[in-house]
């Protein structure tokens, strides 16, 4: 599921600010980056049935290199997927309303804190 109406797609942010804001909201970059691509993940675990969802936020470095504090990073369209062990993540699913609502709250928080 893509969040096309997030209002964040195409916005350019300095890497150090992006990293700080994403980290403060529990969005993890971990090893999901290379020289010009970054993906931040937020993991949802439904303890009632064991379902696992990932809210993903792709980014693209347009100036300098990843992990350079003043690098310019273009934000992509956030999307949501459901994890199926051992096959991976599927994005074309019907998602629980409470998970989608939480994703929208994260988008709102990121929008206000990134000042875009």
mmCIF file with all atom_site columns, C-alpha atoms in Angstrom:
data_model
loop_
_atom_site.group_PDB
_atom_site.id
_atom_site.type_symbol
_atom_site.label_atom_id
_atom_site.label_alt_id
_atom_site.label_comp_id
_atom_site.label_asym_id
_atom_site.label_entity_id
_atom_site.label_seq_id
_atom_site.pdbx_PDB_ins_code
_atom_site.Cartn_x
_atom_site.Cartn_y
_atom_site.Cartn_z
_atom_site.occupancy
_atom_site.B_iso_or_equiv
_atom_site.pdbx_formal_charge
_atom_site.auth_seq_id
_atom_site.auth_comp_id
_atom_site.auth_asym_id
_atom_site.auth_atom_id
_atom_site.pdbx_PDB_model_num
ATOM 1   C CA . UNK A 1 1   ? 0.000  0.000   0.000  1.00 0.00 ? 1   UNK A CA 1
ATOM 2   C CA . UNK A 1 2   ? 1.451  3.333   -1.050 1.00 0.00 ? 2   UNK A CA 1
ATOM 3   C CA . UNK A 1 3   ? 0.730  6.578   0.769  1.00 0.00 ? 3   UNK A CA 1
ATOM 4   C CA . UNK A 1 4   ? 0.643  8.766   -2.351 1.00 0.00 ? 4   UNK A CA 1
ATOM 5   C CA . UNK A 1 5   ? -1.003 11.686  -0.524 1.00 0.00 ? 5   UNK A CA 1
ATOM 6   C CA . UNK A 1 6   ? 1.685  11.943  2.164  1.00 0.00 ? 6   UNK A CA 1
ATOM 7   C CA . UNK A 1 7   ? 2.870  15.340  0.956  1.00 0.00 ? 7   UNK A CA 1
ATOM 8   C CA . UNK A 1 8   ? 6.465  14.244  1.491  1.00 0.00 ? 8   UNK A CA 1
ATOM 9   C CA . UNK A 1 9   ? 7.335  12.769  -1.900 1.00 0.00 ? 9   UNK A CA 1
ATOM 10  C CA . UNK A 1 10  ? 9.932  14.875  -3.698 1.00 0.00 ? 10  UNK A CA 1
ATOM 11  C CA . UNK A 1 11  ? 10.847 17.049  -0.711 1.00 0.00 ? 11  UNK A CA 1
ATOM 12  C CA . UNK A 1 12  ? 14.578 17.588  -0.141 1.00 0.00 ? 12  UNK A CA 1
ATOM 13  C CA . UNK A 1 13  ? 16.003 17.399  3.387  1.00 0.00 ? 13  UNK A CA 1
ATOM 14  C CA . UNK A 1 14  ? 19.492 17.521  4.867  1.00 0.00 ? 14  UNK A CA 1
ATOM 15  C CA . UNK A 1 15  ? 20.621 14.024  5.905  1.00 0.00 ? 15  UNK A CA 1
ATOM 16  C CA . UNK A 1 16  ? 21.470 14.893  9.526  1.00 0.00 ? 16  UNK A CA 1
ATOM 17  C CA . UNK A 1 17  ? 17.973 16.337  10.157 1.00 0.00 ? 17  UNK A CA 1
ATOM 18  C CA . UNK A 1 18  ? 16.299 13.408  8.408  1.00 0.00 ? 18  UNK A CA 1
ATOM 19  C CA . UNK A 1 19  ? 18.314 10.888  10.415 1.00 0.00 ? 19  UNK A CA 1
ATOM 20  C CA . UNK A 1 20  ? 17.475 12.618  13.716 1.00 0.00 ? 20  UNK A CA 1
ATOM 21  C CA . UNK A 1 21  ? 13.742 12.868  13.015 1.00 0.00 ? 21  UNK A CA 1
ATOM 22  C CA . UNK A 1 22  ? 13.410 9.321   11.688 1.00 0.00 ? 22  UNK A CA 1
ATOM 23  C CA . UNK A 1 23  ? 15.305 7.927   14.688 1.00 0.00 ? 23  UNK A CA 1
ATOM 24  C CA . UNK A 1 24  ? 13.135 9.876   17.134 1.00 0.00 ? 24  UNK A CA 1
ATOM 25  C CA . UNK A 1 25  ? 10.049 8.151   15.665 1.00 0.00 ? 25  UNK A CA 1
ATOM 26  C CA . UNK A 1 26  ? 11.498 4.658   15.737 1.00 0.00 ? 26  UNK A CA 1
ATOM 27  C CA . UNK A 1 27  ? 12.172 4.480   12.011 1.00 0.00 ? 27  UNK A CA 1
ATOM 28  C CA . UNK A 1 28  ? 15.339 2.428   11.534 1.00 0.00 ? 28  UNK A CA 1
ATOM 29  C CA . UNK A 1 29  ? 17.811 2.780   8.660  1.00 0.00 ? 29  UNK A CA 1
ATOM 30  C CA . UNK A 1 30  ? 20.067 -0.085  9.787  1.00 0.00 ? 30  UNK A CA 1
ATOM 31  C CA . UNK A 1 31  ? 21.900 -1.598  6.810  1.00 0.00 ? 31  UNK A CA 1
ATOM 32  C CA . UNK A 1 32  ? 19.312 -0.532  4.261  1.00 0.00 ? 32  UNK A CA 1
ATOM 33  C CA . UNK A 1 33  ? 21.360 2.026   2.411  1.00 0.00 ? 33  UNK A CA 1
ATOM 34  C CA . UNK A 1 34  ? 24.073 2.411   -0.169 1.00 0.00 ? 34  UNK A CA 1
ATOM 35  C CA . UNK A 1 35  ? 25.717 5.429   -1.772 1.00 0.00 ? 35  UNK A CA 1
ATOM 36  C CA . UNK A 1 36  ? 22.527 7.014   -3.080 1.00 0.00 ? 36  UNK A CA 1
ATOM 37  C CA . UNK A 1 37  ? 19.551 5.049   -1.697 1.00 0.00 ? 37  UNK A CA 1
ATOM 38  C CA . UNK A 1 38  ? 18.167 4.854   1.830  1.00 0.00 ? 38  UNK A CA 1
ATOM 39  C CA . UNK A 1 39  ? 15.152 3.043   3.280  1.00 0.00 ? 39  UNK A CA 1
ATOM 40  C CA . UNK A 1 40  ? 13.816 3.679   6.771  1.00 0.00 ? 40  UNK A CA 1
ATOM 41  C CA . UNK A 1 41  ? 11.582 1.012   8.364  1.00 0.00 ? 41  UNK A CA 1
ATOM 42  C CA . UNK A 1 42  ? 9.042  1.028   11.152 1.00 0.00 ? 42  UNK A CA 1
ATOM 43  C CA . UNK A 1 43  ? 8.027  -2.455  12.320 1.00 0.00 ? 43  UNK A CA 1
ATOM 44  C CA . UNK A 1 44  ? 4.524  -3.229  13.583 1.00 0.00 ? 44  UNK A CA 1
ATOM 45  C CA . UNK A 1 45  ? 3.941  -6.518  15.401 1.00 0.00 ? 45  UNK A CA 1
ATOM 46  C CA . UNK A 1 46  ? 0.383  -7.667  16.084 1.00 0.00 ? 46  UNK A CA 1
ATOM 47  C CA . UNK A 1 47  ? 0.708  -9.729  19.257 1.00 0.00 ? 47  UNK A CA 1
ATOM 48  C CA . UNK A 1 48  ? -2.811 -11.160 18.949 1.00 0.00 ? 48  UNK A CA 1
ATOM 49  C CA . UNK A 1 49  ? -2.147 -13.101 15.743 1.00 0.00 ? 49  UNK A CA 1
ATOM 50  C CA . UNK A 1 50  ? 1.600  -12.783 15.095 1.00 0.00 ? 50  UNK A CA 1
ATOM 51  C CA . UNK A 1 51  ? 1.287  -10.642 11.953 1.00 0.00 ? 51  UNK A CA 1
ATOM 52  C CA . UNK A 1 52  ? 4.245  -8.376  11.165 1.00 0.00 ? 52  UNK A CA 1
ATOM 53  C CA . UNK A 1 53  ? 3.997  -5.200  9.055  1.00 0.00 ? 53  UNK A CA 1
ATOM 54  C CA . UNK A 1 54  ? 6.680  -2.835  7.804  1.00 0.00 ? 54  UNK A CA 1
ATOM 55  C CA . UNK A 1 55  ? 6.077  0.838   7.091  1.00 0.00 ? 55  UNK A CA 1
ATOM 56  C CA . UNK A 1 56  ? 8.860  1.814   4.711  1.00 0.00 ? 56  UNK A CA 1
ATOM 57  C CA . UNK A 1 57  ? 10.141 5.202   3.725  1.00 0.00 ? 57  UNK A CA 1
ATOM 58  C CA . UNK A 1 58  ? 12.430 5.284   0.673  1.00 0.00 ? 58  UNK A CA 1
ATOM 59  C CA . UNK A 1 59  ? 14.850 8.160   0.050  1.00 0.00 ? 59  UNK A CA 1
ATOM 60  C CA . UNK A 1 60  ? 17.373 9.061   -2.625 1.00 0.00 ? 60  UNK A CA 1
ATOM 61  C CA . UNK A 1 61  ? 20.572 11.044  -2.033 1.00 0.00 ? 61  UNK A CA 1
ATOM 62  C CA . UNK A 1 62  ? 20.824 13.782  -4.664 1.00 0.00 ? 62  UNK A CA 1
ATOM 63  C CA . UNK A 1 63  ? 23.886 15.655  -3.408 1.00 0.00 ? 63  UNK A CA 1
ATOM 64  C CA . UNK A 1 64  ? 26.990 14.191  -1.654 1.00 0.00 ? 64  UNK A CA 1
ATOM 65  C CA . UNK A 1 65  ? 26.972 10.659  -0.195 1.00 0.00 ? 65  UNK A CA 1
ATOM 66  C CA . UNK A 1 66  ? 24.837 8.883   2.384  1.00 0.00 ? 66  UNK A CA 1
ATOM 67  C CA . UNK A 1 67  ? 25.988 9.468   5.948  1.00 0.00 ? 67  UNK A CA 1
ATOM 68  C CA . UNK A 1 68  ? 27.514 12.825  5.048  1.00 0.00 ? 68  UNK A CA 1
ATOM 69  C CA . UNK A 1 69  ? 25.767 15.213  7.491  1.00 0.00 ? 69  UNK A CA 1
ATOM 70  C CA . UNK A 1 70  ? 25.019 17.888  4.885  1.00 0.00 ? 70  UNK A CA 1
ATOM 71  C CA . UNK A 1 71  ? 23.988 15.498  2.090  1.00 0.00 ? 71  UNK A CA 1
ATOM 72  C CA . UNK A 1 72  ? 20.728 16.456  0.386  1.00 0.00 ? 72  UNK A CA 1
ATOM 73  C CA . UNK A 1 73  ? 18.152 13.664  0.442  1.00 0.00 ? 73  UNK A CA 1
ATOM 74  C CA . UNK A 1 74  ? 14.982 13.521  -1.638 1.00 0.00 ? 74  UNK A CA 1
ATOM 75  C CA . UNK A 1 75  ? 12.065 11.820  0.087  1.00 0.00 ? 75  UNK A CA 1
ATOM 76  C CA . UNK A 1 76  ? 10.075 9.132   -1.708 1.00 0.00 ? 76  UNK A CA 1
ATOM 77  C CA . UNK A 1 77  ? 6.539  7.787   -1.327 1.00 0.00 ? 77  UNK A CA 1
ATOM 78  C CA . UNK A 1 78  ? 6.092  5.805   1.906  1.00 0.00 ? 78  UNK A CA 1
ATOM 79  C CA . UNK A 1 79  ? 4.551  2.338   1.638  1.00 0.00 ? 79  UNK A CA 1
ATOM 80  C CA . UNK A 1 80  ? 3.294  -0.468  3.867  1.00 0.00 ? 80  UNK A CA 1
ATOM 81  C CA . UNK A 1 81  ? 3.846  -4.209  3.562  1.00 0.00 ? 81  UNK A CA 1
ATOM 82  C CA . UNK A 1 82  ? 3.022  -7.417  5.419  1.00 0.00 ? 82  UNK A CA 1
ATOM 83  C CA . UNK A 1 83  ? 5.793  -9.896  6.191  1.00 0.00 ? 83  UNK A CA 1
ATOM 84  C CA . UNK A 1 84  ? 5.288  -13.556 5.338  1.00 0.00 ? 84  UNK A CA 1
ATOM 85  C CA . UNK A 1 85  ? 7.907  -15.907 6.723  1.00 0.00 ? 85  UNK A CA 1
ATOM 86  C CA . UNK A 1 86  ? 10.044 -17.133 4.932  1.00 0.00 ? 86  UNK A CA 1
ATOM 87  C CA . UNK A 1 87  ? 8.991  -15.491 1.667  1.00 0.00 ? 87  UNK A CA 1
ATOM 88  C CA . UNK A 1 88  ? 9.363  -11.812 2.443  1.00 0.00 ? 88  UNK A CA 1
ATOM 89  C CA . UNK A 1 89  ? 7.162  -8.726  2.375  1.00 0.00 ? 89  UNK A CA 1
ATOM 90  C CA . UNK A 1 90  ? 4.014  -8.307  0.262  1.00 0.00 ? 90  UNK A CA 1
ATOM 91  C CA . UNK A 1 91  ? 2.711  -4.833  -0.452 1.00 0.00 ? 91  UNK A CA 1
ATOM 92  C CA . UNK A 1 92  ? -0.544 -5.590  -2.241 1.00 0.00 ? 92  UNK A CA 1
ATOM 93  C CA . UNK A 1 93  ? -2.602 -6.581  0.803  1.00 0.00 ? 93  UNK A CA 1
ATOM 94  C CA . UNK A 1 94  ? -5.624 -5.550  2.815  1.00 0.00 ? 94  UNK A CA 1
ATOM 95  C CA . UNK A 1 95  ? -4.194 -3.907  5.924  1.00 0.00 ? 95  UNK A CA 1
ATOM 96  C CA . UNK A 1 96  ? -5.839 -3.507  9.352  1.00 0.00 ? 96  UNK A CA 1
ATOM 97  C CA . UNK A 1 97  ? -7.256 -0.035  9.913  1.00 0.00 ? 97  UNK A CA 1
ATOM 98  C CA . UNK A 1 98  ? -5.286 0.478   13.132 1.00 0.00 ? 98  UNK A CA 1
ATOM 99  C CA . UNK A 1 99  ? -1.986 -0.143  11.278 1.00 0.00 ? 99  UNK A CA 1
ATOM 100 C CA . UNK A 1 100 ? -2.910 2.273   8.448  1.00 0.00 ? 100 UNK A CA 1
ATOM 101 C CA . UNK A 1 101 ? -4.005 4.849   11.036 1.00 0.00 ? 101 UNK A CA 1
ATOM 102 C CA . UNK A 1 102 ? -0.646 4.557   12.821 1.00 0.00 ? 102 UNK A CA 1
ATOM 103 C CA . UNK A 1 103 ? 1.192  5.010   9.506  1.00 0.00 ? 103 UNK A CA 1
ATOM 104 C CA . UNK A 1 104 ? -0.798 8.177   8.827  1.00 0.00 ? 104 UNK A CA 1
ATOM 105 C CA . UNK A 1 105 ? 0.085  9.482   12.302 1.00 0.00 ? 105 UNK A CA 1
ATOM 106 C CA . UNK A 1 106 ? 3.774  8.854   11.577 1.00 0.00 ? 106 UNK A CA 1
ATOM 107 C CA . UNK A 1 107 ? 3.461  10.698  8.255  1.00 0.00 ? 107 UNK A CA 1
ATOM 108 C CA . UNK A 1 108 ? 1.859  13.687  10.008 1.00 0.00 ? 108 UNK A CA 1
ATOM 109 C CA . UNK A 1 109 ? 4.585  13.755  12.650 1.00 0.00 ? 109 UNK A CA 1
ATOM 110 C CA . UNK A 1 110 ? 7.354  13.534  10.045 1.00 0.00 ? 110 UNK A CA 1
ATOM 111 C CA . UNK A 1 111 ? 5.699  16.237  7.951  1.00 0.00 ? 111 UNK A CA 1
ATOM 112 C CA . UNK A 1 112 ? 5.602  18.680  10.851 1.00 0.00 ? 112 UNK A CA 1
ATOM 113 C CA . UNK A 1 113 ? 9.075  17.909  12.200 1.00 0.00 ? 113 UNK A CA 1
ATOM 114 C CA . UNK A 1 114 ? 10.815 17.974  8.824  1.00 0.00 ? 114 UNK A CA 1
ATOM 115 C CA . UNK A 1 115 ? 9.226  21.400  8.139  1.00 0.00 ? 115 UNK A CA 1
ATOM 116 C CA . UNK A 1 116 ? 8.139  20.486  4.604  1.00 0.00 ? 116 UNK A CA 1
#
